[in-house]
CSV table of C-alpha atoms and ligand atoms in Angstrom, one decimal:
chain,number,residue,atom,x,y,z
A,1,UNK,CA,-23.4,-18.1,-9.8
A,2,UNK,CA,-25.2,-21.2,-8.6
A,3,UNK,CA,-23.1,-23.6,-6.3
A,4,UNK,CA,-24.2,-26.3,-8.5
A,5,UNK,CA,-21.9,-25.1,-11.2
A,6,UNK,CA,-19.2,-27.6,-12.2
A,7,UNK,CA,-15.9,-27.4,-10.2
A,8,UNK,CA,-13.0,-26.5,-12.1
A,9,UNK,CA,-10.8,-27.4,-9.4
A,10,UNK,CA,-11.2,-27.9,-5.1
A,11,UNK,CA,-8.4,-25.5,-4.0
A,12,UNK,CA,-8.6,-26.9,-0.2
A,13,UNK,CA,-7.8,-30.6,-1.4
A,14,UNK,CA,-5.0,-33.0,-0.4
A,15,UNK,CA,-3.8,-32.9,-3.6
A,16,UNK,CA,-3.6,-28.6,-3.7
A,17,UNK,CA,-2.9,-28.2,-0.3
A,18,UNK,CA,0.6,-30.6,-0.5
A,19,UNK,CA,2.2,-28.7,-2.8
A,20,UNK,CA,0.6,-25.5,-3.6
A,21,UNK,CA,3.1,-24.2,-6.2
A,22,UNK,CA,2.7,-26.9,-8.6
A,23,UNK,CA,-1.5,-27.0,-8.2
A,24,UNK,CA,-1.4,-23.8,-9.0
A,25,UNK,CA,0.9,-23.9,-12.0
A,26,UNK,CA,-0.7,-26.5,-13.6
A,27,UNK,CA,-4.3,-24.3,-12.9
A,28,UNK,CA,-2.7,-21.6,-14.8
A,29,UNK,CA,-1.8,-24.0,-17.6
A,30,UNK,CA,-5.1,-26.0,-18.0
A,31,UNK,CA,-8.0,-23.6,-16.9
A,32,UNK,CA,-6.6,-20.2,-15.9
A,33,UNK,CA,-9.9,-18.6,-14.9
A,34,UNK,CA,-11.7,-21.6,-12.8
A,35,UNK,CA,-14.5,-21.5,-11.0
A,36,UNK,CA,-15.0,-23.7,-7.3
A,37,UNK,CA,-17.6,-23.0,-4.7
A,38,UNK,CA,-14.6,-22.5,-2.2
A,39,UNK,CA,-12.4,-19.8,-3.9
A,40,UNK,CA,-15.4,-18.6,-6.5
A,41,UNK,CA,-13.2,-17.6,-9.8
A,42,UNK,CA,-9.7,-18.0,-9.4
A,43,UNK,CA,-7.1,-15.9,-11.8
A,44,UNK,CA,-3.7,-17.7,-12.3
A,45,UNK,CA,-2.5,-16.0,-15.5
A,46,UNK,CA,-0.5,-12.7,-14.6
A,47,UNK,CA,-2.4,-11.0,-17.5
A,48,UNK,CA,-5.6,-11.5,-15.9
A,49,UNK,CA,-4.4,-10.8,-12.7
A,50,UNK,CA,-2.7,-7.1,-13.8
A,51,UNK,CA,-5.9,-6.5,-15.5
A,52,UNK,CA,-7.9,-6.5,-12.3
A,53,UNK,CA,-5.1,-4.7,-10.2
A,54,UNK,CA,-5.5,-1.7,-12.6
A,55,UNK,CA,-9.2,-1.6,-13.3
A,56,UNK,CA,-10.8,-0.9,-9.5
A,57,UNK,CA,-14.0,0.5,-10.9
A,58,UNK,CA,-14.7,-3.5,-12.4
A,59,UNK,CA,-13.2,-5.1,-9.8
A,60,UNK,CA,-14.2,-3.7,-6.4
A,61,UNK,CA,-12.1,-4.9,-3.2
A,62,UNK,CA,-15.3,-4.1,-1.1
A,63,UNK,CA,-15.5,-7.9,-0.8
A,64,UNK,CA,-16.5,-8.0,3.2
A,65,UNK,CA,-19.1,-6.4,5.0
A,66,UNK,CA,-16.5,-6.3,7.8
A,67,UNK,CA,-14.4,-3.1,8.1
A,68,UNK,CA,-11.1,-3.6,6.4
A,69,UNK,CA,-8.7,-0.5,6.5
A,70,UNK,CA,-7.6,-0.3,3.5
A,71,UNK,CA,-7.6,-3.1,2.3
A,72,UNK,CA,-11.4,-3.7,1.6
A,73,UNK,CA,-12.1,0.0,0.3
A,74,UNK,CA,-12.7,1.7,-3.3
A,75,UNK,CA,-11.6,5.1,-3.9
A,76,UNK,CA,-12.7,7.6,-2.7
A,77,UNK,CA,-13.0,6.2,0.8
A,78,UNK,CA,-9.7,4.3,0.2
A,79,UNK,CA,-8.0,7.4,-1.0
A,80,UNK,CA,-8.8,8.9,2.3
A,81,UNK,CA,-7.6,6.2,4.2
A,82,UNK,CA,-4.4,5.3,2.3
A,83,UNK,CA,-3.4,8.9,2.8
A,84,UNK,CA,-3.3,8.1,6.5
A,85,UNK,CA,-1.3,5.0,6.3
A,86,UNK,CA,1.5,5.5,3.3
A,87,UNK,CA,3.6,8.1,5.9
A,88,UNK,CA,4.6,5.3,7.9
A,89,UNK,CA,6.6,3.5,5.5
A,90,UNK,CA,8.1,6.6,4.2
A,91,UNK,CA,12.1,7.1,3.9
A,92,UNK,CA,12.1,8.9,7.1
A,93,UNK,CA,10.9,6.6,9.0
A,94,UNK,CA,12.7,3.2,7.4
A,95,UNK,CA,15.8,5.2,8.4
A,96,UNK,CA,14.7,5.7,12.0
A,97,UNK,CA,13.5,2.0,12.4
A,98,UNK,CA,16.5,0.3,10.6
A,99,UNK,CA,19.3,0.4,13.4
A,100,UNK,CA,16.3,-1.2,15.5
A,101,UNK,CA,15.7,-3.9,12.7
A,102,UNK,CA,19.4,-4.4,12.6
A,103,UNK,CA,19.9,-4.7,16.4
A,104,UNK,CA,16.8,-7.5,16.7
A,105,UNK,CA,18.2,-9.4,13.2
A,106,UNK,CA,21.9,-9.8,14.8
A,107,UNK,CA,20.7,-10.4,18.1
A,108,UNK,CA,18.5,-13.3,17.4
A,109,UNK,CA,21.1,-14.5,15.0
A,110,UNK,CA,23.5,-14.5,17.8
A,111,UNK,CA,21.4,-16.5,20.2
A,112,UNK,CA,19.9,-19.2,17.4
A,113,UNK,CA,22.2,-19.4,14.8
A,114,UNK,CA,25.1,-21.2,17.5
A,115,UNK,CA,24.2,-24.7,16.3
A,116,UNK,CA,25.4,-26.9,13.7
A,117,UNK,CA,21.4,-27.6,12.4
A,118,UNK,CA,18.5,-25.5,13.1
A,119,UNK,CA,14.6,-25.7,12.1
A,120,UNK,CA,15.0,-22.5,11.2
A,121,UNK,CA,11.2,-21.3,10.9
A,122,UNK,CA,10.4,-21.8,14.6
A,123,UNK,CA,14.0,-20.8,15.7
A,124,UNK,CA,14.5,-18.0,13.8
A,125,UNK,CA,11.7,-17.0,11.1
A,126,UNK,CA,8.7,-16.9,13.4
A,127,UNK,CA,10.8,-15.0,16.3
A,128,UNK,CA,11.9,-12.4,13.7
A,129,UNK,CA,8.9,-11.4,12.4
A,130,UNK,CA,7.6,-11.6,15.7
A,131,UNK,CA,10.1,-9.2,17.6
A,132,UNK,CA,10.0,-7.2,14.7
A,133,UNK,CA,6.0,-6.0,14.6
A,134,UNK,CA,6.1,-5.3,18.4
A,135,UNK,CA,9.4,-3.0,18.3
A,136,UNK,CA,7.7,-1.4,14.7
A,137,UNK,CA,4.5,-0.9,16.6
A,138,UNK,CA,6.1,-0.1,20.1
A,139,UNK,CA,4.3,-3.2,21.2
A,140,UNK,CA,5.3,-5.3,25.0
A,141,UNK,CA,7.0,-8.4,23.9
A,142,UNK,CA,5.4,-10.4,26.1
A,143,UNK,CA,2.5,-10.4,23.4
A,144,UNK,CA,4.6,-12.7,20.8
A,145,UNK,CA,3.0,-15.7,22.4
A,146,UNK,CA,-0.3,-14.3,21.9
A,147,UNK,CA,0.2,-12.8,18.5
A,148,UNK,CA,1.5,-16.3,17.1
A,149,UNK,CA,-0.9,-18.0,18.7
A,150,UNK,CA,-3.7,-15.6,17.1
A,151,UNK,CA,-2.1,-16.0,13.7
A,152,UNK,CA,-2.3,-19.6,13.6
A,153,UNK,CA,-5.6,-19.9,15.2
A,154,UNK,CA,-6.5,-17.4,12.2
A,155,UNK,CA,-5.0,-19.4,9.1
A,156,UNK,CA,-7.0,-22.3,10.2
A,157,UNK,CA,-10.2,-20.9,10.6
A,158,UNK,CA,-9.4,-18.9,7.0
A,159,UNK,CA,-8.8,-22.8,5.6
A,160,UNK,CA,-11.6,-24.0,7.0
A,161,UNK,CA,-13.7,-20.5,5.9
A,162,UNK,CA,-15.3,-20.5,9.1
A,163,UNK,CA,-17.2,-17.6,9.2
A,164,UNK,CA,-18.0,-17.6,13.0
A,165,UNK,CA,-14.7,-18.5,14.3
A,166,UNK,CA,-13.3,-15.5,11.8
A,167,UNK,CA,-15.7,-13.2,13.3
A,168,UNK,CA,-14.5,-14.2,17.2
A,169,UNK,CA,-10.9,-14.1,16.3
A,170,UNK,CA,-11.2,-10.2,14.8
A,171,UNK,CA,-13.4,-9.4,18.2
A,172,UNK,CA,-10.6,-10.9,20.1
A,173,UNK,CA,-7.9,-8.8,17.9
A,174,UNK,CA,-9.8,-5.5,18.7
A,175,UNK,CA,-10.2,-6.5,22.5
A,176,UNK,CA,-6.3,-6.5,22.4
A,177,UNK,CA,-5.8,-3.3,20.7
A,178,UNK,CA,-8.3,-1.8,22.9
A,179,UNK,CA,-6.3,-2.8,25.5
A,180,UNK,CA,-3.2,-1.3,24.2
A,181,UNK,CA,-5.0,1.7,23.1
A,182,UNK,CA,-6.3,2.1,26.9
A,183,UNK,CA,-2.6,1.8,28.2
A,184,UNK,CA,-2.0,4.8,26.0
A,185,UNK,CA,-4.7,6.9,27.1
A,186,UNK,CA,-4.0,6.6,30.6
A,187,UNK,CA,-0.2,7.4,30.1
A,188,UNK,CA,-1.2,10.6,27.7
A,189,UNK,CA,0.6,9.1,25.1
A,190,UNK,CA,1.9,11.7,22.5
A,191,UNK,CA,1.9,10.8,18.4
A,192,UNK,CA,5.6,10.9,18.9
A,193,UNK,CA,5.8,7.7,21.4
A,194,UNK,CA,5.4,5.2,19.3
A,195,UNK,CA,3.5,4.2,15.8
A,196,UNK,CA,0.3,2.6,17.7
A,197,UNK,CA,0.0,5.8,19.2
A,198,UNK,CA,0.5,8.1,16.3
A,199,UNK,CA,-2.4,6.3,14.6
A,200,UNK,CA,-4.5,7.6,17.7
A,201,UNK,CA,-3.7,10.9,16.9
A,202,UNK,CA,-4.8,10.4,12.9
A,203,UNK,CA,-8.0,12.0,12.0
A,204,UNK,CA,-10.1,11.8,9.3
A,205,UNK,CA,-13.0,13.6,7.7
A,206,UNK,CA,-12.2,15.9,10.5
A,207,UNK,CA,-12.6,13.4,13.3
A,208,UNK,CA,-10.1,11.0,15.1
A,209,UNK,CA,-9.8,7.7,13.6
A,210,UNK,CA,-12.0,5.3,16.0
A,211,UNK,CA,-10.8,2.2,17.6
A,212,UNK,CA,-12.5,-0.4,15.6
A,213,UNK,CA,-10.8,1.4,12.5
A,214,UNK,CA,-7.2,1.4,14.1
A,215,UNK,CA,-7.9,-2.0,15.3
A,216,UNK,CA,-8.3,-2.8,11.6
A,217,UNK,CA,-5.4,-1.3,10.5
A,218,UNK,CA,-3.3,-2.6,12.8
A,219,UNK,CA,-4.9,-6.4,12.3
A,220,UNK,CA,-3.8,-5.7,8.4
A,221,UNK,CA,-0.2,-4.8,9.5
A,222,UNK,CA,-0.2,-7.8,12.3
A,223,UNK,CA,-1.2,-10.4,9.0
A,224,UNK,CA,1.8,-8.5,6.4
A,225,UNK,CA,4.3,-8.8,9.6
A,226,UNK,CA,4.0,-11.9,10.8
A,227,UNK,CA,2.4,-14.2,8.0
A,228,UNK,CA,4.7,-13.0,5.1
A,229,UNK,CA,7.5,-11.5,6.7
A,230,UNK,CA,8.2,-15.2,8.6
A,231,UNK,CA,7.1,-17.2,5.2
A,232,UNK,CA,9.4,-14.9,2.9
A,233,UNK,CA,12.7,-15.8,5.8
A,234,UNK,CA,12.0,-19.5,5.2
A,235,UNK,CA,11.5,-19.1,1.1
A,236,UNK,CA,14.6,-17.4,0.9
A,237,UNK,CA,16.9,-19.4,3.2
A,238,UNK,CA,15.4,-22.5,1.7
A,239,UNK,CA,16.5,-21.5,-2.0
A,240,UNK,CA,20.1,-20.0,-0.9
A,241,UNK,CA,20.7,-23.9,0.7
A,242,UNK,CA,19.1,-25.4,-2.2
A,243,UNK,CA,21.2,-23.2,-4.6
A,244,UNK,CA,24.9,-22.5,-3.3
A,245,UNK,CA,25.9,-21.0,-6.5
A,246,UNK,CA,22.9,-17.8,-5.9
A,247,UNK,CA,24.6,-18.0,-1.7
A,248,UNK,CA,28.2,-17.5,-2.9
A,249,UNK,CA,27.2,-14.9,-5.2
A,250,UNK,CA,25.2,-13.2,-2.0
A,251,UNK,CA,28.0,-13.9,0.3
A,252,UNK,CA,30.1,-12.1,-1.9
A,253,UNK,CA,28.1,-9.0,-2.8
A,254,UNK,CA,25.3,-8.8,0.0
A,255,UNK,CA,24.3,-5.5,-1.8
A,256,UNK,CA,22.4,-7.7,-4.2
A,257,UNK,CA,20.0,-9.0,-1.5
A,258,UNK,CA,17.2,-6.2,-2.8
A,259,UNK,CA,17.1,-7.7,-5.9
A,260,UNK,CA,17.8,-11.2,-5.4
A,261,UNK,CA,14.9,-11.4,-2.3
A,262,UNK,CA,12.3,-10.2,-5.0
A,263,UNK,CA,13.2,-12.4,-7.6
A,264,UNK,CA,13.5,-15.4,-5.3
A,265,UNK,CA,10.3,-14.5,-4.0
A,266,UNK,CA,8.7,-14.3,-7.5
A,267,UNK,CA,10.1,-17.7,-7.8
A,268,UNK,CA,8.3,-18.8,-4.5
A,269,UNK,CA,5.7,-16.3,-3.6
A,270,UNK,CA,5.1,-15.9,0.1
A,271,UNK,CA,1.6,-14.9,-0.2
A,272,UNK,CA,-0.9,-16.9,-1.7
A,273,UNK,CA,-4.0,-14.7,-2.4
A,274,UNK,CA,-6.2,-11.5,-2.5
A,275,UNK,CA,-9.9,-10.9,-3.2
A,276,UNK,CA,-11.9,-8.8,-5.3
A,277,UNK,CA,-15.6,-8.5,-6.5
A,278,UNK,CA,-16.9,-7.6,-10.0
A,279,UNK,CA,-19.1,-4.7,-10.4
A,280,UNK,CA,-20.3,-5.5,-13.6
A,281,UNK,CA,-20.3,-8.3,-15.9
A,282,UNK,CA,-16.6,-9.1,-17.4
A,283,UNK,CA,-15.1,-11.2,-19.5
A,284,UNK,CA,-12.1,-13.0,-18.1
A,285,UNK,CA,-10.2,-15.6,-20.1
A,286,UNK,CA,-12.6,-17.3,-22.0
A,287,UNK,CA,-15.3,-17.0,-19.2
A,288,UNK,CA,-18.1,-14.8,-18.8
A,289,UNK,CA,-18.5,-13.6,-15.6
A,290,UNK,CA,-21.9,-11.7,-14.3
A,291,UNK,CA,-21.4,-8.3,-11.6
A,292,UNK,CA,-21.5,-9.5,-7.6
A,293,UNK,CA,-18.8,-12.3,-8.5
A,294,UNK,CA,-16.1,-13.2,-6.4
A,295,UNK,CA,-12.5,-13.3,-7.7
A,296,UNK,CA,-9.3,-14.5,-6.2
A,297,UNK,CA,-6.1,-13.4,-7.5
A,298,UNK,CA,-3.6,-16.1,-7.2
A,299,UNK,CA,0.0,-14.2,-6.5
A,300,UNK,CA,1.7,-17.5,-7.0
A,301,UNK,CA,0.7,-18.5,-10.4
A,302,UNK,CA,0.7,-15.3,-11.7
A,303,UNK,CA,4.4,-14.5,-10.8
A,304,UNK,CA,5.5,-18.1,-12.1
A,305,UNK,CA,3.6,-17.2,-15.7
A,306,UNK,CA,6.0,-18.5,-18.0
A,307,UNK,CA,4.3,-15.7,-20.6
A,308,UNK,CA,6.1,-13.1,-18.7
A,309,UNK,CA,8.7,-14.7,-17.2
A,310,UNK,CA,10.3,-17.3,-19.2
A,311,UNK,CA,11.8,-20.4,-17.0
A,312,UNK,CA,9.8,-19.1,-14.3
A,313,UNK,CA,12.4,-21.8,-11.7
A,314,UNK,CA,15.3,-19.5,-12.8
A,315,UNK,CA,16.9,-16.9,-10.9
A,316,UNK,CA,18.3,-14.1,-12.6
A,317,UNK,CA,18.4,-10.5,-12.1
A,318,UNK,CA,17.6,-9.5,-15.4
A,319,UNK,CA,14.2,-9.4,-15.1
A,320,UNK,CA,11.7,-6.3,-15.3
A,321,UNK,CA,11.0,-5.6,-11.5
A,322,UNK,CA,8.1,-3.8,-12.8
A,323,UNK,CA,6.7,-7.2,-13.9
A,324,UNK,CA,6.9,-8.6,-10.8
A,325,UNK,CA,3.6,-8.8,-8.7
A,326,UNK,CA,5.2,-9.6,-5.4
A,327,UNK,CA,4.0,-6.5,-3.8
A,328,UNK,CA,1.2,-6.3,-6.0
A,329,UNK,CA,0.1,-3.3,-8.5
A,330,UNK,CA,-2.0,-0.5,-8.8
A,331,UNK,CA,-3.9,1.3,-6.1
A,332,UNK,CA,-4.0,-1.2,-3.4
A,333,UNK,CA,-0.2,-1.5,-4.0
A,334,UNK,CA,1.4,-3.0,-0.5
A,335,UNK,CA,2.1,0.6,1.1
A,336,UNK,CA,4.4,-2.0,3.7
A,337,UNK,CA,7.2,-3.0,0.8
A,338,UNK,CA,9.6,-0.5,2.4
A,339,UNK,CA,9.6,-1.9,5.6
A,340,UNK,CA,9.5,-5.5,4.1
A,341,UNK,CA,12.0,-5.3,1.5
A,342,UNK,CA,14.4,-3.6,4.3
A,343,UNK,CA,13.9,-6.0,7.0
A,344,UNK,CA,14.0,-9.1,4.6
A,345,UNK,CA,17.9,-7.6,3.3
A,346,UNK,CA,19.0,-7.0,7.0
A,347,UNK,CA,18.0,-10.2,8.4
A,348,UNK,CA,19.3,-12.5,5.5
A,349,UNK,CA,22.7,-10.6,5.9
A,350,UNK,CA,22.8,-11.3,9.2
A,351,UNK,CA,21.7,-15.0,8.7
A,352,UNK,CA,24.6,-15.3,5.9
A,353,UNK,CA,27.2,-13.5,8.1
A,354,UNK,CA,26.1,-15.8,11.3
A,355,UNK,CA,26.7,-19.3,9.3
A,356,UNK,CA,29.5,-20.5,6.9
A,357,UNK,CA,27.3,-22.2,4.9
A,358,UNK,CA,23.5,-22.9,4.7
A,359,UNK,CA,22.6,-26.6,3.4
A,360,UNK,CA,19.4,-28.7,3.2
A,361,UNK,CA,19.6,-31.8,5.2
A,362,UNK,CA,18.5,-34.9,3.3
A,363,UNK,CA,17.4,-37.0,6.0
A,364,UNK,CA,15.3,-34.3,7.4
A,365,UNK,CA,13.4,-32.7,4.1
A,366,UNK,CA,11.7,-29.5,4.8
A,367,UNK,CA,7.5,-29.5,5.1
A,368,UNK,CA,5.6,-26.7,3.0
A,369,UNK,CA,3.1,-24.8,4.9
A,370,UNK,CA,-0.5,-25.1,3.6
A,371,UNK,CA,-3.0,-22.3,2.3
A,372,UNK,CA,-3.7,-20.1,3.3
A,373,UNK,CA,0.0,-19.8,4.5
A,374,UNK,CA,2.9,-20.2,1.8
A,375,UNK,CA,6.3,-21.2,2.3
A,376,UNK,CA,7.6,-23.8,4.7
A,377,UNK,CA,5.9,-25.1,7.9
A,378,UNK,CA,9.5,-26.8,8.9
A,379,UNK,CA,12.9,-26.0,7.5
A,380,UNK,CA,15.5,-27.8,9.1
A,381,UNK,CA,18.7,-26.6,8.3
A,382,UNK,CA,22.6,-27.2,8.4
A,383,UNK,CA,24.1,-24.4,9.1
A,384,UNK,CA,28.2,-25.0,8.9
B,401,HEM,C1,7.1,-9.9,2.2
B,401,HEM,C2,6.0,-9.3,2.6
B,401,HEM,C3,4.9,-8.8,2.2
B,401,HEM,C4,4.5,-9.2,0.9
B,401,HEM,C5,4.5,-10.2,-0.3
B,401,HEM,C6,3.1,-8.3,0.9
B,401,HEM,C7,2.3,-8.5,-0.4
B,401,HEM,C8,1.0,-7.6,-0.7
B,401,HEM,C9,0.2,-7.7,-1.5
B,401,HEM,C10,0.7,-8.1,-3.3
B,401,HEM,C11,-0.6,-6.5,-1.4
B,401,HEM,C12,-1.7,-6.5,-2.1
B,401,HEM,C13,-3.2,-6.7,-2.1
B,401,HEM,C14,-4.0,-6.4,-3.1
B,401,HEM,O1,-3.9,-5.8,-4.0
B,401,HEM,O2,-5.8,-6.9,-2.7
B,401,HEM,C15,-0.5,-6.3,-0.1
B,401,HEM,C16,-1.4,-5.1,0.4
B,401,HEM,C17,-0.9,-4.3,1.7
B,401,HEM,N1,0.0,-4.7,2.6
B,401,HEM,FE1,1.4,-5.9,2.0
B,401,HEM,N2,2.8,-7.3,2.0
B,401,HEM,C18,4.5,-7.7,2.7
B,401,HEM,C19,4.2,-7.0,4.0
B,401,HEM,C20,3.5,-6.0,4.8
B,401,HEM,C21,3.9,-5.4,5.6
B,401,HEM,C22,5.1,-5.8,6.6
B,401,HEM,C23,2.9,-4.5,6.2
B,401,HEM,C24,2.6,-3.5,7.3
B,401,HEM,C25,3.3,-3.4,8.0
B,401,HEM,C26,2.1,-4.6,4.8
B,401,HEM,C27,0.6,-3.8,4.9
B,401,HEM,C28,-0.2,-4.3,3.9
B,401,HEM,C29,-1.3,-3.3,3.7
B,401,HEM,C30,-2.3,-2.1,4.6
B,401,HEM,C31,-1.8,-3.7,2.3
B,401,HEM,C32,-3.3,-2.9,1.6
B,401,HEM,C33,-3.2,-1.8,0.9
B,401,HEM,C34,-4.6,-1.3,0.4
B,401,HEM,O3,-5.3,-1.6,-0.2
B,401,HEM,O4,-4.3,-0.3,-0.1
B,401,HEM,N3,2.3,-6.1,4.1
B,401,HEM,N4,0.9,-6.2,0.4
């Protein structure tokens, strides 16, 4: 499409950034397949997003010339790399990581939740995501500050579509990983030592994974952990504070957290979008889209589509979980979902156990995060 094509919306405008959910809802109702120079073709309806997810032949994931393992790949290449990654999130690994995850959540709860009021994002959600990321990968805790700083600068460059800055940030991450790999090579680390060492022993097509591939895999896991897990903790806590009846239900029966977390994160998605590229002309909504066009799949709007989720803002454990696109669908469905689900149940259990009641503070309203982040930038909460 030419840049002179009429703009259906301006995704980076203040009006959208101020309240992303409301803006995406409006787009789904008014212009469900929308063109903008910024995001190209944005899809907001559940049916359109689902169609794309289940048709990787017409909708490719190779949206960038940079290596992105496995997000930016199509079969058969994607299938081979995905087979390497999936076992890192199997039941056995999750069971081994569960006590470590519990210890981190409890330790943080004991130190951060002893006050009457906290700003939950800085005091609890972000430190939890960073500590859990370092523990899962086998990285030193001293990396926390650089990882948070890197993630913030990466978000800023993504919002500004600053290709130079994004390139420099990718190189910076590769250098950070190169240091971690060099440490392990010097120490003759074995695959059993930690997840990072294990990846260094993986083979693809009869050769070892190279450092660039390892860095790309770890970058995608890092973005998954730091961005979406921290956002999810904020969204879940805010929802419980704003809905005391749901909070009571979960305090009485914490096992419901497994289902409840997915439903709350359907109502308010922690991840905004992902991209695809058309490989042939396609018809989506009432728009004819040529081959070679970029699509942006808007998870937040699709998961609030009243055609699939009647009264989308209502919390209900009766909905069909198979329709919930929180972790995607099709061949790129989130491989980290078992880890994310376990972490979120554990951290919310600790948050509920170490507080008598979570409530919002009228004179200190929460501030929403802006694209490409979702959830809250700050979330003041009363804990007793
Ligand atoms: C609440 C937390 C999370 C949410 C909501 C989430 C959501 C998603 C979604 C919607 C996709 C599909 C993207 C697409 O179709 O283009 C995805 C893919 C992916 N996620 Fe997650 N994710 C989360 C946490 C994680 C974690 C903790 C990790 C790893 C440590 C992770 C690793 C990945 C990877 C590697 C992919 C790409 C898979 C592929 O292309 O085959 N995610 N995630």
